[in-house]
PDB file of C-alpha atoms and ligand atoms in Angstrom:
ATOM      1  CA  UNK A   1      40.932 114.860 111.506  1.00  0.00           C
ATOM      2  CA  UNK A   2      41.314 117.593 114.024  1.00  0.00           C
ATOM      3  CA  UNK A   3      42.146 114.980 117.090  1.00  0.00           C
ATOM      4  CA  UNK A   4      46.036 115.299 116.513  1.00  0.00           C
ATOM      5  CA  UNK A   5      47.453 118.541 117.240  1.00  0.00           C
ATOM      6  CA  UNK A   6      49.976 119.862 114.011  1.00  0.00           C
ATOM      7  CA  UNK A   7      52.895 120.386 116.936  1.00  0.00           C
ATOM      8  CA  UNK A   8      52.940 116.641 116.995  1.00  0.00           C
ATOM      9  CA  UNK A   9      56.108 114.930 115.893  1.00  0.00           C
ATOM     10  CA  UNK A  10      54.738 112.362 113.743  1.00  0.00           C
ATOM     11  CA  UNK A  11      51.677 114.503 112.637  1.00  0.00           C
ATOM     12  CA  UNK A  12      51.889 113.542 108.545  1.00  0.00           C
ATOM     13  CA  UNK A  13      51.992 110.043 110.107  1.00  0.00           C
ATOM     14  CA  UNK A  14      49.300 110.085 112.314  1.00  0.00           C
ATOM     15  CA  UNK A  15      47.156 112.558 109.989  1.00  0.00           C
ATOM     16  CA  UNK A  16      47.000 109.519 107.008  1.00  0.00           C
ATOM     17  CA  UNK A  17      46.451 106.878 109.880  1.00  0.00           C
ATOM     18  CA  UNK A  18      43.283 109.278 110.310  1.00  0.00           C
ATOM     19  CA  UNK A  19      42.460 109.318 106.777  1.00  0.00           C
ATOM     20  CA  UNK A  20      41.701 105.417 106.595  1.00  0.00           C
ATOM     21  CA  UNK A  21      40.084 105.260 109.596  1.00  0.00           C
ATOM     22  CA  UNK A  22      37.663 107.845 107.872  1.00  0.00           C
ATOM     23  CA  UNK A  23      37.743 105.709 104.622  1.00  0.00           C
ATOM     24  CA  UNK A  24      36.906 102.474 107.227  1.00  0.00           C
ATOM     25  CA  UNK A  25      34.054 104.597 108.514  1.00  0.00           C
ATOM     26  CA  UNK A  26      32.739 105.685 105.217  1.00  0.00           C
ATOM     27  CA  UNK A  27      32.468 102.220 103.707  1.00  0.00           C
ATOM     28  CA  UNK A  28      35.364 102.736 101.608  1.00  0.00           C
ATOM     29  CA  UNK A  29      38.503 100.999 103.481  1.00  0.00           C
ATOM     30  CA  UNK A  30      38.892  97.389 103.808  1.00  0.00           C
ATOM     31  CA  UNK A  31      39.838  96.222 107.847  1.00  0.00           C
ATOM     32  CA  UNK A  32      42.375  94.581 105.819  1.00  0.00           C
ATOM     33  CA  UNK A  33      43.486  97.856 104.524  1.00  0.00           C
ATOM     34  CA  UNK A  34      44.678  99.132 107.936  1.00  0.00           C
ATOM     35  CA  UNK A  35      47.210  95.855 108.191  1.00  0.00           C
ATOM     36  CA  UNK A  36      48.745  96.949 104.830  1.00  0.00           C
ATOM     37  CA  UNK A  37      49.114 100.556 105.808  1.00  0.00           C
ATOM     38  CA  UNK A  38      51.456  99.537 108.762  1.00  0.00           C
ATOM     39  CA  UNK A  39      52.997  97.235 107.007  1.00  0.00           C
ATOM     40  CA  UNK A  40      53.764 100.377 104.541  1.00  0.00           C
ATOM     41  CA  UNK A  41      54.483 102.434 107.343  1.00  0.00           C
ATOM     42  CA  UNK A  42      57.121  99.958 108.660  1.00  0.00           C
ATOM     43  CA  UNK A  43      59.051 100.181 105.168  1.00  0.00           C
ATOM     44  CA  UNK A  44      58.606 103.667 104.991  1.00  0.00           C
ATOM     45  CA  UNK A  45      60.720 103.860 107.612  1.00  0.00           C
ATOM     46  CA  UNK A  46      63.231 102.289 106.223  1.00  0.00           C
ATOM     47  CA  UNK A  47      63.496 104.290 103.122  1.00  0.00           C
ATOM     48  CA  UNK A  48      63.569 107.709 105.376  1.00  0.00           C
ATOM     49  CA  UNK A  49      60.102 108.531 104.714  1.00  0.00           C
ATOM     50  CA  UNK A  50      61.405 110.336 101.481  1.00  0.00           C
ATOM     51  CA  UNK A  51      61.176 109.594  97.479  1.00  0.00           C
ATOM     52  CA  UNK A  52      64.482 107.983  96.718  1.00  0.00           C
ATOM     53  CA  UNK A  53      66.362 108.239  93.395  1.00  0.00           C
ATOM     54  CA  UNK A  54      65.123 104.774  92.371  1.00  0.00           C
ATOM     55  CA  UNK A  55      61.590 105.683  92.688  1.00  0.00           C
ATOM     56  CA  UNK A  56      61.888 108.953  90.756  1.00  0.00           C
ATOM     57  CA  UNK A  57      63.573 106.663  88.487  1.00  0.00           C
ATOM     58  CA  UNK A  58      60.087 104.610  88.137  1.00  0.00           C
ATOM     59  CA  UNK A  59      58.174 106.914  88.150  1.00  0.00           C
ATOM     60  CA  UNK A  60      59.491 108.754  85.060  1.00  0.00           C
ATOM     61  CA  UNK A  61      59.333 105.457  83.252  1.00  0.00           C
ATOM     62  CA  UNK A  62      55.585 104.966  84.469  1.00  0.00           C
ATOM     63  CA  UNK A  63      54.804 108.038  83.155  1.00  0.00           C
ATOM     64  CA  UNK A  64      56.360 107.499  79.640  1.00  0.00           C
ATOM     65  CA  UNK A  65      54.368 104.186  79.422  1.00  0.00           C
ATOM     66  CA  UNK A  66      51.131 106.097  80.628  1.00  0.00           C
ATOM     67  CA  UNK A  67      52.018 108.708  78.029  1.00  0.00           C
ATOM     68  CA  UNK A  68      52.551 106.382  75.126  1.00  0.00           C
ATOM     69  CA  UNK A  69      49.237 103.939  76.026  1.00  0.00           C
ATOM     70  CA  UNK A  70      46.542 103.775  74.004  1.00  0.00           C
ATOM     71  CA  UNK A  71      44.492 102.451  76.737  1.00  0.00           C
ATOM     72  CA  UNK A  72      45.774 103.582  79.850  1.00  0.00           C
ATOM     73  CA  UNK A  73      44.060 102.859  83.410  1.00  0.00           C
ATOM     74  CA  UNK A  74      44.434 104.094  86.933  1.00  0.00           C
ATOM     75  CA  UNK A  75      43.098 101.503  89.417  1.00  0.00           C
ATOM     76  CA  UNK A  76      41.425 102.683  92.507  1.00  0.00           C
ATOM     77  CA  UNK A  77      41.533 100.738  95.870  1.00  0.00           C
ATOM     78  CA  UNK A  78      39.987 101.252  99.615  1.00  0.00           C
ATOM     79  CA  UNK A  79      43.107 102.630 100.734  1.00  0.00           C
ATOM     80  CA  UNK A  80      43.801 104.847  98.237  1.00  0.00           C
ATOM     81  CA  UNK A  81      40.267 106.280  97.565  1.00  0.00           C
ATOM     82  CA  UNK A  82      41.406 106.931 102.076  1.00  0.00           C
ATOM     83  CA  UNK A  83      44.713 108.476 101.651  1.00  0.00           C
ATOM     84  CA  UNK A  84      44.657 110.205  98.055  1.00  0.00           C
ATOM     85  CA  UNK A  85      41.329 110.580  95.991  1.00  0.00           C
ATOM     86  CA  UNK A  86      42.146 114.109  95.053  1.00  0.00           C
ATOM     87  CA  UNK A  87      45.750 113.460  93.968  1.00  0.00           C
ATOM     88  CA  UNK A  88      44.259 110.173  92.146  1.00  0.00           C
ATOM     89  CA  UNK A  89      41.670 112.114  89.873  1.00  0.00           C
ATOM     90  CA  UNK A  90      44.552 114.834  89.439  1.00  0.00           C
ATOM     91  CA  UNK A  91      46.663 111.865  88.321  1.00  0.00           C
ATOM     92  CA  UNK A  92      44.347 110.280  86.287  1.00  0.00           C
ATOM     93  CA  UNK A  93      43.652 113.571  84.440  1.00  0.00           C
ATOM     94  CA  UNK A  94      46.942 114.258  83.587  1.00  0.00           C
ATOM     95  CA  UNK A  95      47.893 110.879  82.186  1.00  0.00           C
ATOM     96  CA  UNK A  96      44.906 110.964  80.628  1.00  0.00           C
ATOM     97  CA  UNK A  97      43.982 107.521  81.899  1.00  0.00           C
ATOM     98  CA  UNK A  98      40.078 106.081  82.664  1.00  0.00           C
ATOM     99  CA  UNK A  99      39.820 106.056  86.700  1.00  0.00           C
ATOM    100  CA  UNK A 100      38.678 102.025  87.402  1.00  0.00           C
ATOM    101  CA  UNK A 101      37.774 100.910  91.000  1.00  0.00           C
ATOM    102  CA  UNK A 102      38.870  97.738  91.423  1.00  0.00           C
ATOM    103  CA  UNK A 103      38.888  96.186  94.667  1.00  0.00           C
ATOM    104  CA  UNK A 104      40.401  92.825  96.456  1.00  0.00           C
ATOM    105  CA  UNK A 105      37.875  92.368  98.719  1.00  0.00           C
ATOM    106  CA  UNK A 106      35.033  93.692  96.742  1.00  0.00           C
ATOM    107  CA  UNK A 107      31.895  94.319  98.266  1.00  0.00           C
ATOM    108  CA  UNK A 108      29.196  96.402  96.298  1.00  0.00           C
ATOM    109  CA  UNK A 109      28.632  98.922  99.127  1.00  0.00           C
ATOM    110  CA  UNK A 110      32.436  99.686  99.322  1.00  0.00           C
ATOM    111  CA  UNK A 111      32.478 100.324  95.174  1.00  0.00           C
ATOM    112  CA  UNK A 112      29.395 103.123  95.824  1.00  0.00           C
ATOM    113  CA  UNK A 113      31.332 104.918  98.530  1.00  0.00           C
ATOM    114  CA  UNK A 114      34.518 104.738  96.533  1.00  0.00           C
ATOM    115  CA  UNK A 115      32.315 106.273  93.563  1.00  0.00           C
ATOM    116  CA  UNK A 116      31.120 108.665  95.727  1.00  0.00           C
ATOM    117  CA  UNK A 117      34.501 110.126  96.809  1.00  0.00           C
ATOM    118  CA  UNK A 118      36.075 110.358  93.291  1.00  0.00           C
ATOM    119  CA  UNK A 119      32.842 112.322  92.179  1.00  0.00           C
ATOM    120  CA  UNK A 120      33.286 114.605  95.019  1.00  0.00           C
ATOM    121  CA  UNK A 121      36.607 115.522  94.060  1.00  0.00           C
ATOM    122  CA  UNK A 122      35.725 115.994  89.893  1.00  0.00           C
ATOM    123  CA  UNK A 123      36.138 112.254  88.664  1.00  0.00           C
ATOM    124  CA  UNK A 124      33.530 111.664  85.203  1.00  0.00           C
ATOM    125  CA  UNK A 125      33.729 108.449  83.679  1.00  0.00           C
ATOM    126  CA  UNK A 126      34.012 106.038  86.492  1.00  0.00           C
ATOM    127  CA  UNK A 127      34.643 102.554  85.581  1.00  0.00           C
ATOM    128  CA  UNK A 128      34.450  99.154  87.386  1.00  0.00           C
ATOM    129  CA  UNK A 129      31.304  99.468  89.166  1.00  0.00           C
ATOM    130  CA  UNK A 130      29.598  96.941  86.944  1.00  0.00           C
ATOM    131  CA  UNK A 131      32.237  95.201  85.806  1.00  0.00           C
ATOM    132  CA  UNK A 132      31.202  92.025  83.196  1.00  0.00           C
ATOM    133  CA  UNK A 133      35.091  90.332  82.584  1.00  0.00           C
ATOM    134  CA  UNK A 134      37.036  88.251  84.568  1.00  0.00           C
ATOM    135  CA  UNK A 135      40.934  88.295  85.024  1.00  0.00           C
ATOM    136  CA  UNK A 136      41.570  84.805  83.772  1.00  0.00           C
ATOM    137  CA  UNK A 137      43.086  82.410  86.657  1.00  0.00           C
ATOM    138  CA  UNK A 138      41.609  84.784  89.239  1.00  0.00           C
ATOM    139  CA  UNK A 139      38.677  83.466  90.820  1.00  0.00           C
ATOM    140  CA  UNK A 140      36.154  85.063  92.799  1.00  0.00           C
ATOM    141  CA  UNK A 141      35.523  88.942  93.424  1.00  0.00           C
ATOM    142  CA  UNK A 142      38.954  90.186  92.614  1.00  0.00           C
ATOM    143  CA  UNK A 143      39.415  89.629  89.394  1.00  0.00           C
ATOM    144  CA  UNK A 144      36.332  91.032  87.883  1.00  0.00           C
ATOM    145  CA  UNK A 145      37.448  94.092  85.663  1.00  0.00           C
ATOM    146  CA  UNK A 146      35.941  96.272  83.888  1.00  0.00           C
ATOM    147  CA  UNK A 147      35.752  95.511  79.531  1.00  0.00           C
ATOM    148  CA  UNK A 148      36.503  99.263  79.047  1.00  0.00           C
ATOM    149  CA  UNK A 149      38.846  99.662  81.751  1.00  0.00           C
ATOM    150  CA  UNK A 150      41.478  97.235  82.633  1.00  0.00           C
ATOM    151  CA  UNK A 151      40.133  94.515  80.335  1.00  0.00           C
ATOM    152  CA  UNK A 152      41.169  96.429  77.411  1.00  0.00           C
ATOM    153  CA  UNK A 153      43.527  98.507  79.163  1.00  0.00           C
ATOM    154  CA  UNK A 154      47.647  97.937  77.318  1.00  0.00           C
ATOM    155  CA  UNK A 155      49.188 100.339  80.881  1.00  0.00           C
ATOM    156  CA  UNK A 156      47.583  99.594  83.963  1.00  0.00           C
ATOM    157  CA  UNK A 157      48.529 101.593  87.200  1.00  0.00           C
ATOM    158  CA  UNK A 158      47.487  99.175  90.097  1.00  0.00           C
ATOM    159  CA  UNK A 159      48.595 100.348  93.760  1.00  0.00           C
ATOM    160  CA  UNK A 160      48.971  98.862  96.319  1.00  0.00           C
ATOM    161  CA  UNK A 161      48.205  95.626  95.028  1.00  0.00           C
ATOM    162  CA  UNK A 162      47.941  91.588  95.676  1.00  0.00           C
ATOM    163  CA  UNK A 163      51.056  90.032  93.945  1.00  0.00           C
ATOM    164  CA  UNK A 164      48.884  87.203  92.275  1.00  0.00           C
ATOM    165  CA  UNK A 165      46.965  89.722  90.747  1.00  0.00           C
ATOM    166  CA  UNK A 166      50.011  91.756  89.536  1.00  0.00           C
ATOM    167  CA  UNK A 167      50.849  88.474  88.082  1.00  0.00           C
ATOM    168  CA  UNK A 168      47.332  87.507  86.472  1.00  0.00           C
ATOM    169  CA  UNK A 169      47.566  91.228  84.934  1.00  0.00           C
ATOM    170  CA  UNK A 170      51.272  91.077  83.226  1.00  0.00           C
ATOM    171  CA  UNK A 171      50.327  87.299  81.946  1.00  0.00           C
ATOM    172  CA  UNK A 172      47.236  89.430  79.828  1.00  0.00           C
ATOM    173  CA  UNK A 173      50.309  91.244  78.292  1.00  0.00           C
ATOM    174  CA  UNK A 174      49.755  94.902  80.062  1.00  0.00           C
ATOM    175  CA  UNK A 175      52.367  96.534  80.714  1.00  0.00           C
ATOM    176  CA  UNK A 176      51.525  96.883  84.850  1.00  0.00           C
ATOM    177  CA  UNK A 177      53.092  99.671  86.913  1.00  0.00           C
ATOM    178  CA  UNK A 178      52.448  99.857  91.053  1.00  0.00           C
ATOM    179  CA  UNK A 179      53.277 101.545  94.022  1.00  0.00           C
ATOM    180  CA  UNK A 180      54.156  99.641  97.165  1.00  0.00           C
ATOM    181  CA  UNK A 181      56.726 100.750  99.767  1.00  0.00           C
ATOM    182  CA  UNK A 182      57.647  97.004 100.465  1.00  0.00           C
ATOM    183  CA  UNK A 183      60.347  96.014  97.526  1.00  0.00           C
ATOM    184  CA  UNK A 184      59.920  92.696  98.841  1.00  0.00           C
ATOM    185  CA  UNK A 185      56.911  91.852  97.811  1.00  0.00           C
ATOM    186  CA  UNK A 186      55.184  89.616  95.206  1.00  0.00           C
ATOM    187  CA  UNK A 187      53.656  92.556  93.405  1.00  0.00           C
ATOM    188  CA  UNK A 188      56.916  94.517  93.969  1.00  0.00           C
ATOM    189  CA  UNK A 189      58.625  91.444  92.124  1.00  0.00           C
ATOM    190  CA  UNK A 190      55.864  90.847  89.535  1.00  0.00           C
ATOM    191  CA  UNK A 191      54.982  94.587  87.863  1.00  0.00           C
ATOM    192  CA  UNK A 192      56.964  95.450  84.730  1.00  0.00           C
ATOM    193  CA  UNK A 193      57.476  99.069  86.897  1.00  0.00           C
ATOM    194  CA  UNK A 194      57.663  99.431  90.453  1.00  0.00           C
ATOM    195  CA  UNK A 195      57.453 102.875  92.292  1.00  0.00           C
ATOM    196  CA  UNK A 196      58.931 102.015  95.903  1.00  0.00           C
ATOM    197  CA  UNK A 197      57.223 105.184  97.130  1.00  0.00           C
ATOM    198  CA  UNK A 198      54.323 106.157  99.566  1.00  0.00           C
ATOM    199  CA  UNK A 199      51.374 106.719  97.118  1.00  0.00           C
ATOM    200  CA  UNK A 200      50.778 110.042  99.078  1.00  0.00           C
ATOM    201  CA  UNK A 201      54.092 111.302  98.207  1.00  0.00           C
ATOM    202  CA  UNK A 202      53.963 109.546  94.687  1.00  0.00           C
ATOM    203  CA  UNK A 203      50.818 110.490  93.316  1.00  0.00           C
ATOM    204  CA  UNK A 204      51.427 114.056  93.124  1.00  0.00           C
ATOM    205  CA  UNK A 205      55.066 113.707  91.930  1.00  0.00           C
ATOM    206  CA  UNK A 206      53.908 111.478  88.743  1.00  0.00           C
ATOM    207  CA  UNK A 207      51.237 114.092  88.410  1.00  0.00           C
ATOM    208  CA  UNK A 208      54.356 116.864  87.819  1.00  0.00           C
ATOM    209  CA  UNK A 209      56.185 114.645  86.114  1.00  0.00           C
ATOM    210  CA  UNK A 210      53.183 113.887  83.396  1.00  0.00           C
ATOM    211  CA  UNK A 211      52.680 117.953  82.835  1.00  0.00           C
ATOM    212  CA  UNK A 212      56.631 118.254  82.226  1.00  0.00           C
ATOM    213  CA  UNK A 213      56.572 114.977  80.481  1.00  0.00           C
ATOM    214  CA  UNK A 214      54.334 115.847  77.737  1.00  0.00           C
ATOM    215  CA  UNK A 215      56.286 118.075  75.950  1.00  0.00           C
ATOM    216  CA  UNK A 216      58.124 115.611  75.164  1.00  0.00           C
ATOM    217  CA  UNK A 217      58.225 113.448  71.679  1.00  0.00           C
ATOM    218  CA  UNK A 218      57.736 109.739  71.401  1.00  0.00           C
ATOM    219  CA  UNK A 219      60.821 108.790  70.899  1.00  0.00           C
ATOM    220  CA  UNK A 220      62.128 110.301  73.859  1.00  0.00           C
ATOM    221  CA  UNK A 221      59.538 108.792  76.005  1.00  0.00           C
ATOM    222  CA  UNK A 222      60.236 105.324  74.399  1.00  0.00           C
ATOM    223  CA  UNK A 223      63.784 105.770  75.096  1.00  0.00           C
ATOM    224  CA  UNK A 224      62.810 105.868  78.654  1.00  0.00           C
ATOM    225  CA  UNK A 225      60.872 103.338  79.111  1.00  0.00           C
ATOM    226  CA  UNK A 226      63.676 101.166  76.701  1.00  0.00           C
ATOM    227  CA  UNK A 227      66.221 102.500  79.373  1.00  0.00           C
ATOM    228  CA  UNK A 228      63.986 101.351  82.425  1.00  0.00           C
ATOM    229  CA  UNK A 229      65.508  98.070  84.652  1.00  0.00           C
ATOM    230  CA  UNK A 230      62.674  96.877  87.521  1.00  0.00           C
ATOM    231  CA  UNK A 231      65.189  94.597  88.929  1.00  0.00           C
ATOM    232  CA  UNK A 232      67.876  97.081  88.747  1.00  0.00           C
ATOM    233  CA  UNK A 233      65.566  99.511  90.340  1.00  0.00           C
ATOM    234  CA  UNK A 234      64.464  97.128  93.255  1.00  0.00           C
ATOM    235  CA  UNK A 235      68.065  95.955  93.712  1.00  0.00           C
ATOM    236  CA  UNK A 236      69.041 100.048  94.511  1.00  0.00           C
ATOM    237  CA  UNK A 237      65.945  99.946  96.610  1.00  0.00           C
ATOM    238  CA  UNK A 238      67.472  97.210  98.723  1.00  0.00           C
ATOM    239  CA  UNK A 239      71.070  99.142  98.615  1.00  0.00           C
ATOM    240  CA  UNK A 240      69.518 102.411  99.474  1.00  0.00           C
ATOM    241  CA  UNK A 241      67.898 100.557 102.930  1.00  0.00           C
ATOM    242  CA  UNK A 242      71.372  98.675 103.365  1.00  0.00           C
ATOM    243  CA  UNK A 243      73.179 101.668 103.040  1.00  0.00           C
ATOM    244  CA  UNK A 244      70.894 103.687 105.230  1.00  0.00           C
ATOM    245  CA  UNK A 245      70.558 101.740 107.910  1.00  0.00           C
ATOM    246  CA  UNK A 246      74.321 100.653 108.129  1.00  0.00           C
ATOM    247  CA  UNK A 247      74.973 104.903 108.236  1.00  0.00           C
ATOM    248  CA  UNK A 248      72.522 104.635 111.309  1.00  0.00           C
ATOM    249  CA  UNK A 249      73.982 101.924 112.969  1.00  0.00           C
ATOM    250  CA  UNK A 250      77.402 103.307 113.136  1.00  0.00           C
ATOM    251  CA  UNK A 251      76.472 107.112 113.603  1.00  0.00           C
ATOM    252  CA  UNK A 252      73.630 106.392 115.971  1.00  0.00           C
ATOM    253  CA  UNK A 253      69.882 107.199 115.631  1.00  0.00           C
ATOM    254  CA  UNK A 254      68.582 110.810 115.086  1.00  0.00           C
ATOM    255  CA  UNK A 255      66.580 112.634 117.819  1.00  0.00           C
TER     256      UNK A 255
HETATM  257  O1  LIG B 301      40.635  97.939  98.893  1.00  0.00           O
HETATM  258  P1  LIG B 301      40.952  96.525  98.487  1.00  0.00           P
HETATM  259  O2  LIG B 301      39.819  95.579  98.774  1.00  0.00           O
HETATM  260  O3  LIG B 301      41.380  96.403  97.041  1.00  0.00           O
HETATM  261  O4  LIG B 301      42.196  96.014  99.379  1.00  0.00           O
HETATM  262  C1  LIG B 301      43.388  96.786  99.421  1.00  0.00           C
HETATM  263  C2  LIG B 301      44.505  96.062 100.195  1.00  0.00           C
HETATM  264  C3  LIG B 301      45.675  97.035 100.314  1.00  0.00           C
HETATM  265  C4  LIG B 301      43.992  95.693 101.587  1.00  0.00           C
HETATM  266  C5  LIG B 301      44.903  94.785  99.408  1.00  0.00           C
HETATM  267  O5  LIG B 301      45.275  95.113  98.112  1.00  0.00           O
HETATM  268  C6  LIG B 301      46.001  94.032 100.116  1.00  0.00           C
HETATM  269  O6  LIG B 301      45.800  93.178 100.972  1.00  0.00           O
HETATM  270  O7  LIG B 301      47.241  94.388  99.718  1.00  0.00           O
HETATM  271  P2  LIG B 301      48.600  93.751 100.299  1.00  0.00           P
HETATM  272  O8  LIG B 301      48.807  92.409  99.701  1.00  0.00           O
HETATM  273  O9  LIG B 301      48.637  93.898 101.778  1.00  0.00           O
HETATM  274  O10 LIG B 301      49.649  94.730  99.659  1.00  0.00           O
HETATM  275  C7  LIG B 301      49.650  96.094  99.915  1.00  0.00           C
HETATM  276  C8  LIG B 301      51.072  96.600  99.748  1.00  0.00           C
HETATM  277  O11 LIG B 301      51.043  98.011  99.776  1.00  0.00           O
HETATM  278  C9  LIG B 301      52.036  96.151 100.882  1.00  0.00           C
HETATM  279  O12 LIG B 301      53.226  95.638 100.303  1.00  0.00           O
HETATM  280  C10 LIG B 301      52.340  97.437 101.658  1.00  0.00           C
HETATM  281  O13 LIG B 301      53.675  97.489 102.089  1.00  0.00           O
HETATM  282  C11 LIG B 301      52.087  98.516 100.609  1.00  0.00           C
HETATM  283  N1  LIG B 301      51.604  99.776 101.148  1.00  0.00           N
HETATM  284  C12 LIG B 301      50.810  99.993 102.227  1.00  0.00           C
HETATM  285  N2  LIG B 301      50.562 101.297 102.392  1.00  0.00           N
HETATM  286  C13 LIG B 301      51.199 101.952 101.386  1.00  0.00           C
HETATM  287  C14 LIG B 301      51.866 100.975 100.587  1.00  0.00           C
HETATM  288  N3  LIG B 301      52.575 101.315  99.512  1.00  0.00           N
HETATM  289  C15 LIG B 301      52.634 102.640  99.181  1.00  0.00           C
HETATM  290  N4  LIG B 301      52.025 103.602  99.895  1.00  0.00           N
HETATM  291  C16 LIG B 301      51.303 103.314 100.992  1.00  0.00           C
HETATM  292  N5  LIG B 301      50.705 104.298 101.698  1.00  0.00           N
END
């Protein structure tokens, strides 16, 4: 973590690049993972790096639904457990959602280091590490959930996440929410909410959000989430780049 110098122009960038490598070296990343993040990174880019109005605008509808669950779940993956585990134990806490590790690529090893990193940072109950249910029309490792967690879960956070199992999840009936900086993608397309965000930027804004959310009533919070459009959301998304990048080609690139 100390190998880039803070002076450096792209530091934040470079600093979470060095985060997954850690989470590679500590078991906990997936090679995979690294792809994803650049494909993240690309998009990032194209947003400005910055949380847009249509992600805020997620994100307080995630919230309400986490707030109004009865059985709400945070799902931990290899590059999140890299970039946030801190912000994702703070955000599980103040949602007052179970923490569930629930990987693509699931290998026993990378569930214990995963487990280990959440403890380190205060997480209790842990769930997913002997998980006994099966996401029906999933096969293999990926869909194996946890009965307490996401089986029985009605508002699922999943980040970062494979589209088919986005899918697979809203088909049970949850109500799924994600975060993925591509507005493209299946998952994008598939989750009830999507928070076109970096997850290190959008953890600890939903976090905020949840502690100035709660004093809020039900119905407010229902008329939210009543209020909330996904394809509305991920259509501004798409304006937002359009827009951005047409301002950019006409005014010319920034130093
Ligand atoms: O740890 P595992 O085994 O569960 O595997 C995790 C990965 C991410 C490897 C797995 O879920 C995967 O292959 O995901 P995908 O299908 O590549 O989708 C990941 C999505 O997250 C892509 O659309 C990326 O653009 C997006 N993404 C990558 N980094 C970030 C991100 N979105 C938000 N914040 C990021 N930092």
């Amino acid at each position: 973590m100390t190998r880039i110098p803070k002076s450096h122009p792209r530091y934040w960038s470079l600093l979470y690049r060095e985060k997954l490598v850690e989470g590679l070296e500590k078991g906990m990343t997936a090679v995979e993972g690294l792809i994803a993040h650049g494909r993240g990174e690309a998009f990032d880019y194209l947003i400005g790096e910055r949380t847009i109005e249509p992600a805020e605008r997620a994100m307080r509808a995630a919230v309400a639904a986490f707030l109004l669950a009865k059985h709400p779940v945070v799902s931990v993956n290899g590059n999140v457990a890299a970039l946030v585990p801190e912000e994702t134990v703070r955000l599980a806490k103040a949602l007052n959602a179970k923490l569930e590790i629930n990987l693509f690529y699931r290998t026993e090893e990378r569930v214990k280091a995963i487990e280990r990193e959440l403890r380190k940072y205060g997480a209790e109950e842990i769930l997913g590490i002997n998980p006994t249910r099966r996401i029906p029309g999933l096969e293999h490792e990926r869909g194996r959930v946890d009965e307490n967690g996401i089986w029985k879960a009605d508002v699922v956070l999943v980040p970062l996440e494979d589209g088919d199992r986005t899918e697979a999840l809203v088909r049970m009936g949850k109500l799924v929410v994600t975060v993925d900086l591509n507005p493209l993608s299946r998952s994008a397309r598939r989750a009830n909410i999507t928070v076109v965000d970096n997850v290190v930027r959008a953890y600890p804004r939903m976090t905020e959000l949840a502690e100035e959310m709660r004093k809020l009533g039900r119905d407010e919070l229902e008329g939210i989430l009543r209020d909330y459009d996904n394809r509305l959301t991920l259509s501004d998304v798409l304006i937002h780049i359009r827009d951005r990048l047409g301002k950019l080609a006409e005014e010319g690139l920034p130093d």
